[in-house]
Structures are given as structure tokens and as C-alpha cells.
Amino acid sequence: MKSRLLIVDDDEDIRVQMKWALGKDYDIRVAEDRATALAAFRENQPPVVLLDLGLPPHPGSPEEGLGILSELLAQDPSAKIIIITGQ
């Protein structure tokens, strides 16, 4: 059984490329905003999350990504969250 991995990025091309690159080794879930990220995290309990900081509704700021980071860690303090961002 593959480990679960959640990719959170608002850029569809990046999500597709990362899913393609990592899909052989991981059971991938993707999300493009806070609501889908939190729902996917609750439903799948992935031990690792790749998280972009610049997400809607403020893609030019790290505010949304940092908010998601706080909520994910509140749900599971042992989750490993790797920040992937151009910010």
C-alpha cells in the first residue's frame, strides 16, 4: 500500500506535474484552495502535505497558505507539511 500525499497548489499545471512525478510512489490527493485542502486532509489523513503558500483568495500573499498550515497542524500535529512556493 502506498503512503498518502496531499498536494495543495492553485496552479493546475503544478498539481498535474507533481501528481505525475510522485504518483508512482504515493497515493496522491490534490486541492486548489483552503476548503478542498481541509476536506481532503480530513477524509484521507495523509501523513505528508505539499503546501503552496500563495492560494486564493490572496494568491500574491502567503496569508492563505499560512492559515491552512495552522489548521492542518491543529487537526494533526504530527503531519509533515512541506512548503512549496514561489512566494
Coordinates of C-alpha atoms in Angstrom, one line a residue:
M1 CA 0.0 0.0 0.0
K2 CA 1.3 3.4 -1.0
S3 CA 1.7 6.3 1.5
R4 CA -0.8 9.1 1.1
L5 CA 0.3 12.5 0.0
L6 CA -1.8 15.7 -0.4
I7 CA -0.7 18.4 -2.8
V8 CA -2.2 21.9 -2.3
D9 CA -1.5 24.3 -5.1
D10 CA -3.7 26.7 -7.0
D11 CA -1.7 26.1 -10.3
E12 CA -3.3 23.2 -12.1
D13 CA -0.1 22.6 -14.2
I14 CA 1.9 22.2 -11.0
R15 CA -0.6 19.8 -9.5
V16 CA -0.6 17.7 -12.6
Q17 CA 3.2 17.6 -12.8
M18 CA 3.6 16.8 -9.2
K19 CA 1.0 14.1 -9.3
W20 CA 2.7 12.6 -12.4
A21 CA 6.1 12.7 -10.8
L22 CA 5.1 11.3 -7.4
G23 CA 2.1 9.1 -8.3
K24 CA 4.2 6.0 -8.8
D25 CA 5.3 6.1 -5.1
Y26 CA 2.4 7.8 -3.4
D27 CA -1.4 7.7 -3.3
I28 CA -2.0 11.4 -4.3
R29 CA -4.8 13.7 -3.5
V30 CA -4.9 17.3 -4.8
A31 CA -6.5 20.5 -3.6
E32 CA -6.5 24.0 -5.0
D33 CA -7.8 26.1 -2.1
R34 CA -8.4 26.1 1.6
A35 CA -11.8 24.3 1.6
T36 CA -10.7 21.4 -0.7
A37 CA -7.4 21.1 1.2
L38 CA -9.1 20.8 4.6
A39 CA -11.7 18.4 3.3
A40 CA -9.1 16.2 1.6
F41 CA -7.0 16.2 4.7
R42 CA -9.9 15.2 7.0
E43 CA -11.0 12.5 4.6
N44 CA -7.6 11.0 3.8
Q45 CA -5.4 11.8 6.8
P46 CA -2.2 12.0 4.7
P47 CA 1.0 11.9 6.7
V48 CA 2.6 14.3 4.3
V49 CA 1.3 17.5 2.7
L50 CA 3.0 19.6 0.0
L51 CA 1.6 23.1 0.5
D52 CA 1.8 26.2 -1.6
L53 CA 1.5 29.5 0.3
G54 CA 0.1 31.7 -2.4
L55 CA -3.5 30.5 -2.6
P56 CA -6.9 32.0 -3.4
P57 CA -8.4 34.4 -2.5
H58 CA -4.9 36.1 -1.9
P59 CA -2.6 34.3 -4.3
G60 CA 0.0 37.1 -4.1
S61 CA 0.4 36.7 -0.4
P62 CA 1.4 33.8 2.0
E63 CA -1.6 34.6 4.2
E64 CA -3.9 31.8 2.9
G65 CA -1.3 29.2 2.9
L66 CA -0.1 30.0 6.4
G67 CA -3.8 29.8 7.5
I68 CA -4.1 26.4 6.0
L69 CA -0.8 25.3 7.7
S70 CA -2.2 26.3 11.1
E71 CA -5.5 24.5 10.5
L72 CA -3.8 21.3 9.3
L73 CA -1.4 21.2 12.3
A74 CA -4.4 21.8 14.6
Q75 CA -6.1 18.7 13.1
D76 CA -2.9 16.6 13.2
P77 CA 0.2 18.0 15.0
S78 CA 2.3 15.0 13.7
A79 CA 1.6 15.8 10.0
K80 CA 4.6 16.6 7.9
I81 CA 4.0 19.7 5.9
I82 CA 6.5 20.7 3.2
I83 CA 6.1 24.3 1.9
I84 CA 6.4 24.6 -1.9
T85 CA 6.0 28.1 -3.1
G86 CA 7.3 30.8 -5.4
Q87 CA 6.5 33.4 -2.7

